[in-house]
Amino acid sequence: MLKLIETFSGIGAQAQALKNINADFKTVATADWEIGAIYAYDIIHNGPQYLEPYRHHTKDSLVDALQRFNLSNDGKKPLTEKSLRAMSTNQLKRILAAINRSNNLIDINTIHANELPSGDILTYSFPCQDLSAARFWHSGTMGSGIDRDANNRSTLLWQVERILKEYLEIDRKLPRFLLMENVSDILSYQNIDNFNEWQAFLRKLGYVNKVSTLDARNFRVPQSRVRTYMLSVYVGNEKEKVKVEDYLYGNDLELIQLPDSKVNEIGNYLRLDYSIDKYREEAISSTPRFTESREKIYKNNPILAIDDVPQNGIFARTITTKQDRNPNSGIIEYKNNSLVDWNTHYRNLTPRECFLLMGFNERQYDDLMRSNVSVREGKRMLADTKLIKLAGNSIVVPVLEAIFKQVVDLNEMLGN
């Protein structure tokens, strides 16, 4: 059985991919500090929560328990005690249960090798915000990349280096497989020297690295999302190194180039039947008021459907952490079937559609919605904006499926 340690775990795309290919695996630890991701991961992968074991907790005891962790509500800054106390007791119970059920170690900065369970696969999709060109598009500022002294979210990569060094210091077996995913700006001239340094460090430890820049469309998903992955395989000797290199370069995923006609139709991912109440309600919630700035969204983004007719052959742009902005992933145009009077032109993608375009299935999304309970009047555990952010920060599952099929092959080839 392969044991998975999923750092920067988000909503668990890696675990989902391994499930989808029927791999013999178990997730032994996760790590993410953002409470929305922690909760969504738990429901998606562990099912509805059973809170009876937490019945004796008071708000004070829950705050005391959660204060031990460096949690965040937005993925940018830590939660204060005051912020925790502002939450309902029900919300605090659910966060604590999610941490416990997923063995979430929370903060990569405080994780040490001697605290990690034994693992065969360690994944590290570290934050991309300070690498991504999209940052400049939306904010007009460039990030500082992965310079060691930049003290930004993307430099959390070097915490993975620290942990791997600790494996050596305590004479502990390194994970056989490491998997990185990030924006392709990691290969840009601003970042390539640091990325090359990272690869050299892994080679020195005994890993063979295979870097692949992959488009989700080549894995049948109608979303033009290009990301860079690096699979690192630990080899014990020169013979194993040659075998692994021969396999990886003989089965190069970058060589997969599907014609547009082989990509799944966008209509499979859109929910346009508004006679179904949940789809209609979600579509209405995703229809913003039509303003001057939103007129630009309407005019400048791909039309994925008109009323209830999908525009098959059209691809969504990258699912990002926001849909109500320009540019976005694409819109559904209203011609003869507008749902509201405040915008008769278009709607954005719904959170459900974003999850589907990232490779999660509808049953999982419905399970998540059933557990998306109200924690106070007008506030749920996961707001629509949070759900879209979680989808945008995730990884396209079918791409990971292809990579993990190689992991399974290589694990069998190398043996114990």
C-alpha positions as a printed NumPy array, in Angstrom:
array([[  0.   ,   0.   ,   0.   ],
       [  1.244,   3.461,  -0.936],
       [  1.151,   5.944,   1.938],
       [  0.377,   9.535,   0.926],
       [  1.512,  12.671,   2.743],
       [ -0.328,  15.588,   1.119],
       [  1.217,  18.936,   2.082],
       [ -0.447,  22.139,   0.829],
       [ -3.341,  19.722,   0.53 ],
       [ -6.179,  22.093,  -0.414],
       [ -9.258,  20.021,  -1.253],
       [ -7.23 ,  16.889,  -1.915],
       [ -6.835,  16.591,  -5.694],
       [ -3.935,  14.16 ,  -5.217],
       [ -5.967,  11.846,  -2.992],
       [ -8.876,  12.077,  -5.425],
       [ -6.693,  11.093,  -8.375],
       [ -5.356,   8.055,  -6.525],
       [ -8.924,   7.02 ,  -5.692],
       [-10.003,   7.424,  -9.299],
       [ -7.303,   5.065, -10.617],
       [ -8.118,   2.532,  -7.867],
       [ -4.619,   2.738,  -6.421],
       [ -3.89 ,   0.815,  -3.237],
       [ -3.123,   3.801,  -1.032],
       [ -3.865,   5.518,   2.249],
       [ -3.567,   9.187,   3.135],
       [ -1.57 ,   9.242,   6.364],
       [ -1.19 ,  13.014,   6.806],
       [ -2.247,  16.31 ,   5.277],
       [ -1.101,  19.88 ,   5.838],
       [ -3.031,  23.057,   5.098],
       [ -3.682,  26.075,   7.306],
       [ -6.727,  27.566,   5.543],
       [ -9.87 ,  26.534,   7.402],
       [-12.116,  26.401,   4.325],
       [ -9.749,  23.959,   2.629],
       [ -9.432,  21.925,   5.845],
       [-13.2  ,  21.556,   6.128],
       [-13.848,  20.858,   2.434],
       [-11.049,  18.262,   2.314],
       [-12.531,  16.45 ,   5.296],
       [-16.053,  16.245,   3.86 ],
       [-14.917,  15.3  ,   0.338],
       [-12.601,  12.522,   1.494],
       [-14.005,  11.412,   4.84 ],
       [-17.725,  12.016,   4.451],
       [-20.204,  13.736,   6.807],
       [-18.898,  14.593,  10.244],
       [-20.031,  12.844,  13.42 ],
       [-19.708,  15.446,  16.163],
       [-20.826,  13.373,  19.152],
       [-17.217,  12.992,  20.443],
       [-17.074,  16.812,  20.679],
       [-20.314,  17.232,  22.661],
       [-18.565,  18.125,  25.924],
       [-16.568,  20.963,  24.378],
       [-17.344,  24.54 ,  25.293],
       [-16.391,  27.527,  23.194],
       [-13.468,  28.166,  25.578],
       [-12.149,  24.615,  25.258],
       [-12.52 ,  24.686,  21.479],
       [-10.678,  28.003,  21.199],
       [ -7.942,  26.633,  23.469],
       [ -7.6  ,  23.535,  21.274],
       [ -7.554,  25.455,  17.991],
       [ -5.161,  28.121,  19.247],
       [ -2.447,  25.473,  19.221],
       [ -2.552,  25.6  ,  15.429],
       [ -1.506,  28.383,  13.097],
       [ -4.823,  28.607,  11.238],
       [ -5.917,  31.1  ,   8.597],
       [ -9.28 ,  32.168,   7.26 ],
       [ -7.955,  33.578,   3.985],
       [ -4.686,  31.738,   3.384],
       [ -2.761,  34.972,   3.919],
       [ -2.677,  35.837,   7.603],
       [ -3.119,  33.837,  10.814],
       [ -6.374,  33.782,  12.741],
       [ -6.281,  35.598,  16.051],
       [ -7.908,  34.403,  19.263],
       [-10.478,  37.161,  18.782],
       [-11.346,  35.785,  15.334],
       [-11.756,  32.276,  16.721],
       [-14.033,  33.521,  19.506],
       [-16.186,  35.307,  16.929],
       [-17.028,  31.925,  15.382],
       [-19.95 ,  29.837,  16.571],
       [-19.378,  26.756,  18.722],
       [-20.731,  24.601,  15.892],
       [-18.194,  26.058,  13.444],
       [-15.307,  25.545,  15.864],
       [-16.321,  21.914,  16.459],
       [-16.393,  21.245,  12.742],
       [-12.959,  22.766,  12.192],
       [-11.431,  20.717,  15.009],
       [-13.117,  17.524,  13.785],
       [-11.807,  18.164,  10.252],
       [ -8.252,  18.609,  11.527],
       [ -8.391,  15.398,  13.52 ],
       [-10.067,  13.251,  10.865],
       [ -7.559,  14.196,   8.141],
       [ -4.518,  14.182,  10.448],
       [ -3.904,  17.746,   9.31 ],
       [ -0.547,  18.997,  10.574],
       [ -1.533,  22.544,   9.504],
       [  1.577,  24.692,   9.161],
       [  4.463,  23.52 ,   6.959],
       [  6.756,  25.865,   8.906],
       [  6.33 ,  23.829,  12.092],
       [  6.271,  20.291,  10.66 ],
       [  9.321,  18.164,  11.418],
       [ 10.379,  14.881,   9.857],
       [ 10.258,  13.011,  13.162],
       [  6.564,  13.952,  13.509],
       [  5.531,  12.706,  10.071],
       [  4.141,   9.201,   9.647],
       [  5.991,   6.89 ,   7.29 ],
       [  5.143,   7.877,   3.715],
       [  5.838,   6.701,   0.161],
       [  4.51 ,   9.785,  -1.66 ],
       [  4.97 ,  13.368,  -0.493],
       [  3.145,  16.013,  -2.536],
       [  3.91 ,  19.736,  -2.3  ],
       [  1.805,  22.064,  -4.417],
       [  3.142,  25.147,  -2.636],
       [  1.447,  28.551,  -3.1  ],
       [  1.856,  30.125,  -6.522],
       [  0.853,  33.721,  -5.746],
       [  4.383,  35.127,  -5.781],
       [  5.323,  33.242,  -8.946],
       [  2.26 ,  33.731, -11.097],
       [  2.017,  36.181, -13.988],
       [ -1.695,  36.37 , -13.156],
       [ -0.704,  38.389, -10.102],
       [  0.608,  41.131, -12.38 ],
       [ -2.487,  40.947, -14.589],
       [ -4.873,  41.517, -11.687],
       [ -2.822,  43.661,  -9.287],
       [ -0.159,  45.315, -11.426],
       [  2.599,  44.003,  -9.147],
       [  5.035,  41.143,  -9.581],
       [  5.818,  38.664,  -6.831],
       [  9.326,  38.044,  -5.53 ],
       [  9.383,  34.449,  -6.689],
       [ 11.065,  31.697,  -4.688],
       [ 14.146,  33.588,  -3.539],
       [ 15.053,  32.099,  -0.173],
       [ 15.003,  35.443,   1.599],
       [ 11.812,  36.767,  -0.041],
       [  9.657,  35.788,   2.959],
       [  6.559,  35.225,   0.844],
       [  4.11 ,  32.35 ,   0.443],
       [  5.906,  30.782,  -2.522],
       [  9.141,  30.446,  -0.55 ],
       [  7.404,  27.788,   1.534],
       [  9.059,  25.469,  -0.995],
       [ 12.212,  25.719,   1.086],
       [ 10.37 ,  24.333,   4.099],
       [ 10.078,  21.101,   2.126],
       [ 13.864,  21.211,   1.698],
       [ 14.255,  21.605,   5.466],
       [ 12.011,  18.61 ,   6.147],
       [ 13.9  ,  16.395,   3.682],
       [ 17.196,  17.389,   5.313],
       [ 15.706,  16.398,   8.656],
       [ 14.93 ,  12.949,   7.228],
       [ 18.664,  12.542,   6.635],
       [ 19.649,  13.955,  10.029],
       [ 17.544,  11.384,  11.88 ],
       [ 18.527,   8.601,   9.456],
       [ 14.977,   8.115,   8.25 ],
       [ 13.951,   6.644,   4.909],
       [ 13.055,   9.34 ,   2.376],
       [  9.706,   9.128,   0.553],
       [ 10.164,   7.2  ,  -2.681],
       [  8.095,   9.725,  -4.647],
       [  7.817,  13.507,  -4.469],
       [  5.293,  15.379,  -6.595],
       [  5.3  ,  19.121,  -7.18 ],
       [  2.67 ,  21.141,  -9.051],
       [  2.772,  24.863,  -9.694],
       [  2.231,  27.573, -12.278],
       [  4.562,  27.391, -15.248],
       [  6.086,  30.729, -14.268],
       [  8.357,  28.602, -12.08 ],
       [ 10.311,  28.069, -15.322],
       [ 10.528,  31.799, -16.108],
       [ 13.807,  33.664, -16.102],
       [ 12.926,  35.218, -12.719],
       [ 12.551,  31.804, -11.093],
       [ 14.552,  29.277, -13.094],
       [ 17.811,  29.63 , -11.143],
       [ 16.051,  28.868,  -7.887],
       [ 14.12 ,  26.011,  -9.461],
       [ 17.342,  24.56 , -10.856],
       [ 18.846,  24.801,  -7.373],
       [ 15.876,  22.87 ,  -6.017],
       [ 16.252,  20.156,  -8.66 ],
       [ 19.982,  19.864,  -7.946],
       [ 19.26 ,  19.447,  -4.245],
       [ 16.864,  16.583,  -4.977],
       [ 19.344,  14.921,  -7.333],
       [ 21.981,  15.09 ,  -4.593],
       [ 19.585,  13.269,  -2.26 ],
       [ 19.238,  10.491,  -4.844],
       [ 16.111,  11.504,  -6.765],
       [ 15.536,  11.372, -10.511],
       [ 13.424,  14.4  , -11.546],
       [ 11.012,  14.577, -14.475],
       [  9.622,  18.063, -15.175],
       [  6.474,  18.202, -17.317],
       [  4.383,  21.166, -18.408],
       [  0.902,  19.82 , -19.056],
       [ -2.327,  21.285, -20.42 ],
       [ -5.574,  19.941, -18.954],
       [ -7.052,  19.786, -22.465],
       [ -4.628,  16.987, -23.34 ],
       [ -6.243,  14.981, -20.56 ],
       [ -9.73 ,  15.514, -22.021],
       [-10.776,  18.38 , -19.717],
       [-12.169,  21.399, -21.65 ],
       [-10.172,  23.909, -19.629],
       [ -7.056,  25.649, -20.979],
       [ -5.096,  25.208, -17.759],
       [ -1.339,  24.767, -18.153],
       [  0.688,  23.824, -15.095],
       [  4.186,  22.495, -14.437],
       [  4.68 ,  19.258, -12.519],
       [  7.808,  17.553, -11.25 ],
       [  7.806,  13.892, -10.308],
       [ 10.897,  12.935,  -8.313],
       [ 11.693,   9.247,  -7.83 ],
       [ 14.227,   8.056,  -5.248],
       [ 16.68 ,   5.523,  -6.676],
       [ 19.129,   3.439,  -4.726],
       [ 21.758,   2.789,  -7.381],
       [ 22.778,   3.517, -10.961],
       [ 20.83 ,   0.553, -12.338],
       [ 17.583,   1.822, -10.785],
       [ 18.346,   5.334, -12.014],
       [ 18.636,   4.137, -15.618],
       [ 15.41 ,   2.114, -15.343],
       [ 13.485,   5.069, -13.917],
       [ 14.843,   7.525, -16.488],
       [ 14.055,   5.124, -19.331],
       [ 10.493,   4.75 , -18.063],
       [  9.837,   8.458, -17.497],
       [ 11.276,   9.614, -20.802],
       [  9.768,   6.663, -22.67 ],
       [  6.344,   7.566, -21.276],
       [  6.641,  11.343, -21.476],
       [  3.278,  12.91 , -20.651],
       [  4.29 ,  16.09 , -22.473],
       [  4.024,  14.145, -25.726],
       [  0.278,  13.661, -25.273],
       [ -1.322,  16.102, -27.721],
       [ -5.046,  15.524, -28.132],
       [ -6.885,  17.156, -31.03 ],
       [ -9.718,  19.422, -29.939],
       [-12.234,  16.837, -31.142],
       [-11.019,  14.366, -28.492],
       [-11.513,  16.77 , -25.574],
       [-14.696,  16.283, -23.569],
       [-17.488,  18.665, -24.5  ],
       [-17.966,  21.682, -22.248],
       [-21.637,  20.795, -21.931],
       [-20.695,  17.804, -19.777],
       [-19.471,  20.234, -17.113],
       [-22.119,  22.95 , -17.233],
       [-25.422,  22.722, -15.397],
       [-27.949,  24.447, -17.638],
       [-31.197,  22.646, -16.799],
       [-32.851,  25.281, -14.666],
       [-35.924,  23.123, -14.081],
       [-33.72 ,  21.484, -11.428],
       [-33.975,  23.723,  -8.382],
       [-30.366,  23.472,  -7.191],
       [-28.99 ,  24.361, -10.634],
       [-31.362,  27.309, -10.965],
       [-30.524,  28.629,  -7.479],
       [-26.793,  28.288,  -8.123],
       [-27.1  ,  30.043, -11.487],
       [-28.999,  32.934,  -9.914],
       [-26.359,  33.226,  -7.174],
       [-23.702,  33.419,  -9.907],
       [-25.449,  36.206, -11.813],
       [-23.955,  39.542, -10.699],
       [-25.568,  42.927, -11.12 ],
       [-24.794,  44.308, -14.568],
       [-22.503,  47.303, -14.119],
       [-20.044,  49.122, -16.353],
       [-17.156,  46.956, -15.155],
       [-19.2  ,  43.797, -15.666],
       [-20.063,  44.881, -19.184],
       [-16.346,  44.366, -19.861],
       [-16.586,  40.844, -18.424],
       [-19.536,  40.195, -20.733],
       [-17.718,  41.442, -23.822],
       [-14.217,  40.063, -23.17 ],
       [-14.653,  36.459, -22.042],
       [-15.447,  33.216, -23.875],
       [-19.129,  32.302, -24.12 ],
       [-19.389,  28.71 , -22.922],
       [-23.152,  28.429, -23.393],
       [-26.089,  30.472, -24.626],
       [-29.127,  29.991, -22.402],
       [-29.305,  26.192, -22.042],
       [-27.233,  25.373, -25.139],
       [-23.519,  24.627, -24.513],
       [-21.063,  25.921, -27.091],
       [-19.272,  22.633, -27.559],
       [-15.813,  23.061, -29.032],
       [-15.236,  26.11 , -26.806],
       [-12.897,  25.684, -23.826],
       [-13.037,  27.396, -20.467],
       [-10.055,  29.478, -19.518],
       [ -8.152,  28.51 , -16.394],
       [-10.394,  28.174, -13.348],
       [ -8.997,  30.819, -11.012],
       [ -9.859,  31.837,  -7.474],
       [-12.462,  34.381,  -8.635],
       [-15.051,  34.341, -11.395],
       [-16.554,  37.802, -10.988],
       [-13.611,  39.572, -12.597],
       [-12.068,  40.306, -15.981],
       [-10.646,  38.12 , -17.412],
       [-12.433,  35.094, -16.022],
       [-12.888,  31.458, -17.04 ],
       [-15.873,  32.093, -19.281],
       [-19.541,  33.041, -19.088],
       [-22.988,  31.688, -19.86 ],
       [-24.842,  34.207, -22.029],
       [-28.522,  34.966, -21.545],
       [-30.389,  35.489, -24.831],
       [-33.962,  34.323, -24.305],
       [-33.8  ,  32.835, -20.845],
       [-32.461,  35.338, -18.324],
       [-33.071,  34.23 , -14.757],
       [-33.093,  37.643, -13.048],
       [-33.954,  41.21 , -13.939],
       [-30.729,  42.744, -12.593],
       [-28.623,  41.12 , -15.315],
       [-30.218,  39.893, -18.532],
       [-26.863,  39.438, -20.28 ],
       [-24.841,  36.674, -18.605],
       [-23.86 ,  34.714, -15.552],
       [-20.525,  33.435, -14.295],
       [-19.633,  29.809, -13.725],
       [-21.137,  28.392, -10.549],
       [-18.968,  26.839,  -7.816],
       [-20.355,  23.422,  -8.836],
       [-19.223,  23.929, -12.438],
       [-15.782,  25.034, -11.247],
       [-15.442,  21.859,  -9.149],
       [-16.503,  19.717, -12.113],
       [-13.992,  21.414, -14.418],
       [-11.272,  20.615, -11.866],
       [-12.171,  16.923, -12.038],
       [-14.234,  16.407,  -8.897],
       [-17.555,  14.642,  -9.344],
       [-21.066,  15.85 ,  -8.734],
       [-21.794,  13.408,  -5.914],
       [-18.857,  14.835,  -3.961],
       [-20.069,  18.374,  -4.528],
       [-23.565,  17.463,  -3.361],
       [-22.084,  15.809,  -0.25 ],
       [-20.132,  18.986,   0.406],
       [-23.286,  21.096,   0.045],
       [-25.198,  18.872,   2.464],
       [-22.449,  19.525,   5.002],
       [-22.242,  23.227,   4.155],
       [-24.226,  24.07 ,   7.251],
       [-25.249,  27.459,   8.543],
       [-22.961,  28.613,  11.349],
       [-24.884,  31.812,  11.987],
       [-27.663,  33.7  ,  10.259],
       [-26.722,  34.334,   6.643],
       [-23.351,  32.58 ,   6.934],
       [-22.426,  29.036,   5.926],
       [-19.229,  27.109,   6.532],
       [-18.269,  27.718,   2.899],
       [-19.511,  30.773,   1.005],
       [-19.758,  30.608,  -2.801],
       [-16.694,  32.844,  -3.129],
       [-14.761,  30.457,  -0.873],
       [-15.845,  27.423,  -2.911],
       [-14.641,  29.056,  -6.136],
       [-11.344,  29.946,  -4.47 ],
       [-10.881,  26.346,  -3.331],
       [-11.522,  25.073,  -6.86 ],
       [ -9.157,  27.622,  -8.398],
       [ -6.392,  26.681,  -5.974],
       [ -6.764,  22.975,  -6.694],
       [ -5.214,  20.758,  -9.397],
       [ -6.992,  19.185, -12.382],
       [ -7.61 ,  15.639, -11.191],
       [ -7.378,  13.811, -14.57 ],
       [ -3.854,  15.227, -15.073],
       [ -2.86 ,  13.841, -11.685],
       [ -4.429,  10.498, -12.569],
       [ -1.99 ,  10.147, -15.474],
       [  0.97 ,  11.005, -13.233],
       [ -0.095,   8.634, -10.463],
       [ -0.535,   5.782, -12.937],
       [  3.18 ,   6.231, -13.583],
       [  3.859,   6.272,  -9.842],
       [  2.049,   2.945,  -9.462],
       [  4.017,   1.473, -12.392],
       [  7.343,   2.701, -11.032],
       [  6.574,   1.476,  -7.522],
       [  5.887,  -2.013,  -8.867],
       [  8.99 ,  -1.865, -11.065],
       [ 11.294,  -0.879,  -8.196],
       [  9.762,  -3.288,  -5.673],
       [ 10.278,  -3.019,  -1.916]])
